[in-house]
Coordinates of C-alpha atoms and ligand atoms in Angstrom, one line a residue:
X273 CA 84.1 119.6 92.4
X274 CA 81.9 116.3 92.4
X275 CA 81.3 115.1 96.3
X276 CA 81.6 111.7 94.6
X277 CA 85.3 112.1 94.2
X278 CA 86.2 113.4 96.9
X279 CA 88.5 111.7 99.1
X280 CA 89.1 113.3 102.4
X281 CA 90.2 116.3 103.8
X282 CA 93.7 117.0 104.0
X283 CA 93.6 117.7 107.7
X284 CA 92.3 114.0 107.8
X285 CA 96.2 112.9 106.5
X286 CA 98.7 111.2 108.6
X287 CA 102.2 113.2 109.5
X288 CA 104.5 110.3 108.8
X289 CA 102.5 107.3 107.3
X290 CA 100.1 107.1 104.4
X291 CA 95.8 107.2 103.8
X292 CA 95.0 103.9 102.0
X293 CA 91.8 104.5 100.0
X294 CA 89.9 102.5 97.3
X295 CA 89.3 103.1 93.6
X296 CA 88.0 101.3 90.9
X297 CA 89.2 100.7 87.1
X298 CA 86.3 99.6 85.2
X299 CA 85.3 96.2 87.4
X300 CA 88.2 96.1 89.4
X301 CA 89.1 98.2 92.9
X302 CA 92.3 99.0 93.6
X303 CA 94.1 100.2 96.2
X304 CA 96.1 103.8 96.1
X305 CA 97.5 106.2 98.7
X306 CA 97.4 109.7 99.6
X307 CA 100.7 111.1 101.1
X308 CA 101.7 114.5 102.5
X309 CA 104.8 116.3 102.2
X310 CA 105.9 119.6 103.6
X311 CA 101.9 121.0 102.5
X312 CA 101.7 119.2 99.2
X313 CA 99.6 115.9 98.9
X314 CA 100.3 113.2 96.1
X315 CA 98.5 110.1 95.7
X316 CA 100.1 106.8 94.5
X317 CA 99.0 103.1 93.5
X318 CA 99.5 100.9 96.3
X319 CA 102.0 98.8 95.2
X320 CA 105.8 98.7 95.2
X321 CA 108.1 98.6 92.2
X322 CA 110.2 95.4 92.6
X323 CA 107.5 93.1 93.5
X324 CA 103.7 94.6 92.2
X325 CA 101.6 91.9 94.8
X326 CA 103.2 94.3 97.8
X327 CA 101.6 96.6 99.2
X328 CA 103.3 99.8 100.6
X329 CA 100.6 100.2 102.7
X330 CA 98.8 97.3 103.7
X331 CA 96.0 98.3 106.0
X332 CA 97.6 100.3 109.3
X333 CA 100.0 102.7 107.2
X334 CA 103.2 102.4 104.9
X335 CA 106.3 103.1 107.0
X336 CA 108.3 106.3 106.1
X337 CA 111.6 107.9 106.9
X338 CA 112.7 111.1 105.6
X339 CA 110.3 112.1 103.8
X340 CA 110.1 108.2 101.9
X341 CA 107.7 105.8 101.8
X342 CA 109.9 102.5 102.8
X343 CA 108.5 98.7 101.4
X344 CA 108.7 96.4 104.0
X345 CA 109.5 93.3 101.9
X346 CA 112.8 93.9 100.7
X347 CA 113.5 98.1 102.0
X348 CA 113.1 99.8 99.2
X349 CA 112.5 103.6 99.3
X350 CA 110.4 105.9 97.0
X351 CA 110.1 109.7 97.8
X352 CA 106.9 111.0 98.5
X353 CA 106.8 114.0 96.7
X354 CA 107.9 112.2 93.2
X355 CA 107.5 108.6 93.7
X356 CA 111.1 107.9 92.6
X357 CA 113.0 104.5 93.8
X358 CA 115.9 106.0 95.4
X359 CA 117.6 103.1 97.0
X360 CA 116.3 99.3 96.6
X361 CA 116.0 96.3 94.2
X362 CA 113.9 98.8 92.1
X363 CA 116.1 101.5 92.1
X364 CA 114.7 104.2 90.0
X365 CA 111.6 102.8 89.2
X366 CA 108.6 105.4 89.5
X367 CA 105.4 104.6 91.5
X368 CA 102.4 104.8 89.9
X369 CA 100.6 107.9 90.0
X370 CA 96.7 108.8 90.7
X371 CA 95.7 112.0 89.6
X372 CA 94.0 114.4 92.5
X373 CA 93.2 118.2 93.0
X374 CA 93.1 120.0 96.6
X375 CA 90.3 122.2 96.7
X376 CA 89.7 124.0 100.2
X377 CA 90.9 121.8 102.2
X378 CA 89.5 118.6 100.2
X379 CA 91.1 116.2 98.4
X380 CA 89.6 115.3 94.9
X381 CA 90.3 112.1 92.9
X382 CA 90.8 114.0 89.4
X383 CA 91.9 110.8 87.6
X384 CA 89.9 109.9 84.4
X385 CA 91.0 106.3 84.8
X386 CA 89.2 105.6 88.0
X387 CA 86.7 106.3 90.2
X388 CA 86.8 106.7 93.7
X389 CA 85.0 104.0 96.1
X390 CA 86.1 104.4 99.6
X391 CA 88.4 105.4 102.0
X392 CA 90.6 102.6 103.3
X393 CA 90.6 99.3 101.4
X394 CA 87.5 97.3 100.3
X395 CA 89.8 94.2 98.9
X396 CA 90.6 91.2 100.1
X397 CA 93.9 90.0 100.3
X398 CA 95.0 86.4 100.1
X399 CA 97.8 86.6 102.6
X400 CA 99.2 83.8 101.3
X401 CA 101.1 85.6 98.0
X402 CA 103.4 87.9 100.2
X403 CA 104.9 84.8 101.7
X404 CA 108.5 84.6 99.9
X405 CA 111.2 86.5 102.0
X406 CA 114.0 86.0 99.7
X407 CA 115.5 88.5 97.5
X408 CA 115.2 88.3 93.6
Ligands
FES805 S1 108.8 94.0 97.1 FE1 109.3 96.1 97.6 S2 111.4 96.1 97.7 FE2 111.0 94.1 97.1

């Protein structure tokens, strides 16, 4: 497997919260997170559903209950393991996936659209486009 791609180790993973790391599509990063669940690690684009300039995770860890990953705009929940919109204004919308391969005890970006930059998030964020609270 190519050192380049890999991730981090999946001892390095959070119990209950999510591993923001960077990729990059073409000439633009991107943010995506890794996610364990009951020994099985998925990976998904940072971004919720219902509105795509939130972040699930947006620098300290996404919040999750029961095995969800819960957006903290407007409470939607996606499970881990499939990424589906269980509850929410999004409701059965998928996350995005990233494609990855654990290899003893690594985790491997496997994705042929991106490449992997680094772990946590190398973006900027203007602050100022997660300011609406209302519902919509
Ligand atoms: S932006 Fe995530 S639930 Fe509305």
């Amino acid at each position: 497997m190519d050192e380049h791609s890999r991730i981090a180790a999946v001892e390095e993973l959070p119990d209950d919260t999510t591993f923001l790391f960077t990729i990059r599509e073409g000439f633009d990063e991107e943010e995506a997170i890794l996610v364990a669940d009951d020994g099985d690690v998925r990976a998904w684009r940072n971004y919720c559903q219902h509105w795509t300039d939130v972040r699930l995770d947006k620098g300290d860890g996404a919040s999750m209950r029961d095995g969800e990953l819960v957006c903290g705009k407007h409470g939607a929940l996606f499970e881990a393991d499939t990424g589906v919109c269980t509850y929410g204004p999004c409701e059965d919308a998928v996350l995005d996936e990233v494609d990855i391969t654990v290899e003893d005890g690594d985790i491997y970006l496997t994705d042929d659209d991106y490449e992997f930059v680094e772990q946590g998030s190398s973006i900027t964020h203007d602050l100022s486009s997660n300011r609406s609270l209302g519902f919509e």
